[in-house]
């Protein structure tokens, strides 16, 4: 169906005379007559008004589809609409040439977007591997305690983890099977923990990796004693993950 035929169809669906329909659209009845007969073609603003008035798509008005649902095609820019009109005026040979060029350009843009994504991923990985954290080596005791002065003097490169303030090494077996001797942990400095959270604690100058319980600090390895809550425990931070190098 052509544009002019579609305009006649839509007008008659609403039982408008040509004169009444033209007034509604803000044009003369002679201009509307020329549109309906295909003598002239309307501009993009006119098509938008028709699409909004009949709650349908410009594709439907142009006769490009029989589906009436709104596809937001009225957001088409005027220049894009001009391209469509020019395309429709071409013969089959011209249309095939344009189709070929469009496919080639779309493929080029797709390749560029894929390259951008790949570069962004590689850059993200490089940045992640390049993060430097303060490091307390083998000082979080999963056992009986190690000396701790709360002043990291070393640094270590590790993948970025959001919220991590420093990395600490594990020494001992009291938190097995979840945490093992020699592992490195990301720690976030916090002022409180919930019961069940694993954190870094100090008692005096000794440092411990333990789970916070209702009555004290818990050793997950049952071969090791828990630390009762009456001890003068100081919270250093919350364990938020393991370092994967």
Short mmCIF file of C-alpha atoms in Angstrom, two decimals:
data_model
loop_
_atom_site.label_atom_id
_atom_site.label_comp_id
_atom_site.label_asym_id
_atom_site.label_seq_id
_atom_site.Cartn_x
_atom_site.Cartn_y
_atom_site.Cartn_z
CA UNK A 1 0.00 0.00 0.00
CA UNK A 2 1.23 3.47 -0.88
CA UNK A 3 1.38 6.45 1.46
CA UNK A 4 -1.58 8.19 -0.21
CA UNK A 5 -3.76 5.10 0.04
CA UNK A 6 -2.87 4.74 3.73
CA UNK A 7 -3.87 8.35 4.43
CA UNK A 8 -7.24 7.77 2.79
CA UNK A 9 -7.71 4.56 4.79
CA UNK A 10 -6.90 6.23 8.12
CA UNK A 11 -9.12 9.22 7.35
CA UNK A 12 -12.10 7.03 6.49
CA UNK A 13 -11.60 4.89 9.61
CA UNK A 14 -12.33 8.01 11.65
CA UNK A 15 -15.14 9.12 9.30
CA UNK A 16 -13.38 12.40 8.55
CA UNK A 17 -14.10 14.40 5.44
CA UNK A 18 -11.01 15.57 3.61
CA UNK A 19 -11.69 19.13 4.77
CA UNK A 20 -12.13 18.16 8.45
CA UNK A 21 -9.05 15.93 8.37
CA UNK A 22 -6.98 18.70 6.81
CA UNK A 23 -8.05 21.14 9.56
CA UNK A 24 -7.10 18.59 12.21
CA UNK A 25 -3.67 18.25 10.65
CA UNK A 26 -3.18 21.98 10.20
CA UNK A 27 -2.92 21.85 6.40
CA UNK A 28 -5.19 22.85 3.53
CA UNK A 29 -7.56 20.34 1.98
CA UNK A 30 -5.72 20.82 -1.32
CA UNK A 31 -2.41 19.85 0.27
CA UNK A 32 -4.06 16.77 1.79
CA UNK A 33 -5.56 15.91 -1.61
CA UNK A 34 -2.11 16.01 -3.20
CA UNK A 35 -0.74 13.73 -0.46
CA UNK A 36 -3.58 11.25 -0.93
CA UNK A 37 -3.22 11.20 -4.71
CA UNK A 38 0.56 10.88 -4.55
CA UNK A 39 1.17 14.17 -6.33
CA UNK A 40 3.48 15.31 -3.53
CA UNK A 41 4.94 13.61 -0.47
CA UNK A 42 4.67 15.02 3.06
CA UNK A 43 7.65 15.92 5.19
CA UNK A 44 8.87 14.21 8.33
CA UNK A 45 6.96 16.46 10.81
CA UNK A 46 3.67 15.58 9.09
CA UNK A 47 4.38 11.87 9.39
CA UNK A 48 5.16 12.26 13.09
CA UNK A 49 1.83 14.04 13.63
CA UNK A 50 -0.07 11.28 11.80
CA UNK A 51 1.75 8.56 13.76
CA UNK A 52 0.91 10.21 17.09
CA UNK A 53 -2.69 10.93 16.08
CA UNK A 54 -3.43 7.33 15.11
CA UNK A 55 -1.12 5.75 17.69
CA UNK A 56 0.77 3.80 15.06
CA UNK A 57 4.18 3.68 13.43
CA UNK A 58 5.54 5.66 10.52
CA UNK A 59 6.41 2.36 8.84
CA UNK A 60 2.69 1.55 8.79
CA UNK A 61 1.78 4.97 7.40
CA UNK A 62 4.38 4.63 4.64
CA UNK A 63 2.95 1.25 3.70
CA UNK A 64 6.15 -0.59 4.63
CA UNK A 65 4.33 -2.92 7.03
CA UNK A 66 0.81 -4.01 7.92
CA UNK A 67 1.68 -4.11 11.61
CA UNK A 68 0.17 -1.12 13.36
CA UNK A 69 1.99 -1.32 16.71
CA UNK A 70 4.16 1.62 17.68
CA UNK A 71 7.82 0.94 16.99
CA UNK A 72 9.00 4.44 17.92
CA UNK A 73 9.74 4.97 14.25
CA UNK A 74 8.49 8.56 14.63
CA UNK A 75 11.86 9.17 16.28
CA UNK A 76 13.36 8.90 12.81
CA UNK A 77 15.40 11.99 11.99
CA UNK A 78 14.46 14.12 8.99
CA UNK A 79 17.73 13.31 7.23
CA UNK A 80 17.13 9.59 7.75
CA UNK A 81 13.65 9.92 6.30
CA UNK A 82 15.11 11.70 3.26
CA UNK A 83 17.47 8.75 2.80
CA UNK A 84 14.51 6.38 2.87
CA UNK A 85 12.66 8.40 0.24
CA UNK A 86 15.73 8.39 -2.00
CA UNK A 87 16.18 4.64 -1.50
CA UNK A 88 12.58 3.99 -2.49
CA UNK A 89 13.12 5.94 -5.71
CA UNK A 90 15.97 3.67 -6.84
CA UNK A 91 15.64 0.78 -9.27
CA UNK A 92 16.53 -2.79 -8.25
CA UNK A 93 20.16 -2.39 -9.30
CA UNK A 94 20.54 0.76 -7.22
CA UNK A 95 18.88 -0.85 -4.20
CA UNK A 96 21.18 -3.88 -4.43
CA UNK A 97 24.21 -1.58 -4.49
CA UNK A 98 22.99 0.35 -1.43
CA UNK A 99 22.18 -2.91 0.39
CA UNK A 100 25.69 -4.18 -0.30
CA UNK A 101 27.31 -0.98 0.98
CA UNK A 102 25.09 -0.94 4.08
CA UNK A 103 25.96 -4.54 4.91
CA UNK A 104 29.67 -3.82 4.45
CA UNK A 105 29.52 -0.70 6.66
CA UNK A 106 27.51 -2.49 9.35
CA UNK A 107 30.07 -5.28 9.37
CA UNK A 108 32.88 -2.70 9.68
CA UNK A 109 31.17 -1.00 12.64
CA UNK A 110 30.55 -4.37 14.28
CA UNK A 111 34.24 -5.26 13.95
CA UNK A 112 35.21 -1.90 15.47
CA UNK A 113 32.85 -2.43 18.42
CA UNK A 114 34.24 -5.92 19.01
CA UNK A 115 37.79 -4.53 18.95
CA UNK A 116 36.79 -1.85 21.47
CA UNK A 117 35.32 -4.46 23.80
CA UNK A 118 38.44 -6.62 23.50
CA UNK A 119 40.73 -3.67 24.20
CA UNK A 120 38.59 -2.61 27.16
CA UNK A 121 38.76 -6.13 28.59
CA UNK A 122 42.52 -6.35 28.14
CA UNK A 123 43.00 -2.90 29.68
CA UNK A 124 40.78 -3.82 32.61
CA UNK A 125 42.80 -6.98 33.20
CA UNK A 126 46.07 -5.04 33.06
CA UNK A 127 44.77 -2.47 35.53
CA UNK A 128 43.50 -5.21 37.82
CA UNK A 129 46.86 -6.96 37.88
CA UNK A 130 48.71 -3.69 38.49
CA UNK A 131 47.04 -2.74 41.81
CA UNK A 132 49.45 -2.31 44.71
CA UNK A 133 48.29 -3.01 48.27
CA UNK A 134 49.93 -2.62 51.68
CA UNK A 135 50.99 -6.13 52.71
CA UNK A 136 51.33 -7.81 56.08
CA UNK A 137 53.10 -11.06 55.29
CA UNK A 138 52.20 -14.19 57.30
CA UNK A 139 51.02 -12.24 60.29
CA UNK A 140 47.35 -13.22 60.55
CA UNK A 141 47.66 -16.23 62.77
CA UNK A 142 45.19 -19.02 62.31
CA UNK A 143 46.57 -20.50 65.48
CA UNK A 144 48.01 -19.08 68.67
CA UNK A 145 48.87 -15.54 67.60
CA UNK A 146 51.63 -13.45 66.05
CA UNK A 147 53.05 -10.03 66.87
CA UNK A 148 51.19 -7.21 65.14
CA UNK A 149 51.96 -3.48 65.08
CA UNK A 150 49.22 -2.35 62.60
CA UNK A 151 51.77 -0.63 60.35
CA UNK A 152 52.12 -2.36 56.96
CA UNK A 153 55.63 -1.77 55.69
CA UNK A 154 55.61 -3.94 52.56
CA UNK A 155 53.52 -3.82 49.40
CA UNK A 156 52.24 -6.46 46.99
CA UNK A 157 50.71 -6.38 43.52
CA UNK A 158 47.37 -8.18 43.26
CA UNK A 159 44.13 -8.06 41.25
CA UNK A 160 41.87 -5.18 42.23
CA UNK A 161 39.11 -5.97 44.73
CA UNK A 162 36.66 -3.21 45.58
CA UNK A 163 36.83 -2.14 49.22
CA UNK A 164 40.10 -3.87 50.08
CA UNK A 165 42.46 -1.74 52.18
CA UNK A 166 45.36 -4.15 52.58
CA UNK A 167 46.43 -7.77 52.15
CA UNK A 168 47.50 -10.06 54.94
CA UNK A 169 49.13 -13.48 54.93
CA UNK A 170 47.75 -16.49 56.82
CA UNK A 171 49.91 -18.50 59.18
CA UNK A 172 48.54 -21.54 60.98
CA UNK A 173 45.71 -24.04 60.65
CA UNK A 174 43.01 -22.99 63.13
CA UNK A 175 40.66 -21.74 60.39
CA UNK A 176 40.90 -24.79 58.15
CA UNK A 177 39.29 -26.05 55.99
CA UNK A 178 38.26 -22.54 54.86
CA UNK A 179 41.60 -20.74 55.26
CA UNK A 180 45.00 -22.38 54.88
CA UNK A 181 48.53 -21.57 55.92
CA UNK A 182 50.27 -19.46 53.27
CA UNK A 183 47.14 -17.97 51.72
CA UNK A 184 46.79 -14.23 51.27
CA UNK A 185 43.58 -12.40 52.16
CA UNK A 186 42.00 -9.09 51.23
CA UNK A 187 41.01 -7.08 54.30
CA UNK A 188 38.71 -4.06 54.61
CA UNK A 189 39.12 -1.86 57.65
CA UNK A 190 35.80 -1.77 59.55
CA UNK A 191 34.59 -0.82 63.01
CA UNK A 192 32.18 -3.71 63.56
CA UNK A 193 31.31 -7.19 62.27
CA UNK A 194 28.23 -9.37 62.30
CA UNK A 195 28.32 -12.75 63.98
CA UNK A 196 29.64 -15.25 61.45
CA UNK A 197 31.91 -12.76 59.71
CA UNK A 198 35.62 -13.57 59.49
CA UNK A 199 37.98 -10.84 60.54
CA UNK A 200 41.45 -9.88 61.65
CA UNK A 201 41.67 -9.25 65.40
CA UNK A 202 44.38 -8.38 67.88
CA UNK A 203 44.67 -9.14 71.57
CA UNK A 204 47.52 -7.12 72.95
CA UNK A 205 50.14 -7.32 70.21
CA UNK A 206 49.03 -10.71 68.91
CA UNK A 207 47.10 -10.96 65.65
CA UNK A 208 44.42 -13.56 64.86
CA UNK A 209 42.29 -14.65 61.91
CA UNK A 210 38.98 -15.77 63.44
CA UNK A 211 35.23 -15.91 63.01
CA UNK A 212 33.22 -13.57 65.21
CA UNK A 213 30.82 -15.46 67.46
CA UNK A 214 28.34 -14.49 70.16
CA UNK A 215 30.67 -15.49 72.98
CA UNK A 216 34.07 -14.72 71.46
CA UNK A 217 36.28 -15.59 68.51
CA UNK A 218 35.74 -18.95 66.86
CA UNK A 219 38.34 -21.32 65.38
CA UNK A 220 36.74 -23.27 62.53
CA UNK A 221 39.25 -26.07 63.01
CA UNK A 222 37.90 -27.94 66.03
CA UNK A 223 41.42 -28.99 67.00
CA UNK A 224 42.00 -25.41 68.16
CA UNK A 225 40.37 -23.59 71.05
CA UNK A 226 38.10 -20.60 70.64
CA UNK A 227 39.03 -17.29 72.23
CA UNK A 228 36.57 -16.25 74.96
CA UNK A 229 34.79 -12.91 74.69
CA UNK A 230 36.19 -11.55 77.94
CA UNK A 231 39.57 -11.03 76.29
CA UNK A 232 40.47 -7.46 75.26
CA UNK A 233 39.86 -7.96 71.56
CA UNK A 234 40.49 -5.25 68.99
CA UNK A 235 38.97 -5.51 65.52
CA UNK A 236 41.33 -4.62 62.66
CA UNK A 237 39.23 -5.46 59.62
CA UNK A 238 36.92 -7.83 57.77
CA UNK A 239 38.19 -10.53 55.42
CA UNK A 240 36.50 -9.93 52.05
CA UNK A 241 38.25 -12.48 49.86
CA UNK A 242 41.32 -14.46 48.93
CA UNK A 243 44.09 -13.25 46.66
CA UNK A 244 44.24 -15.20 43.40
CA UNK A 245 47.62 -14.55 41.79
#
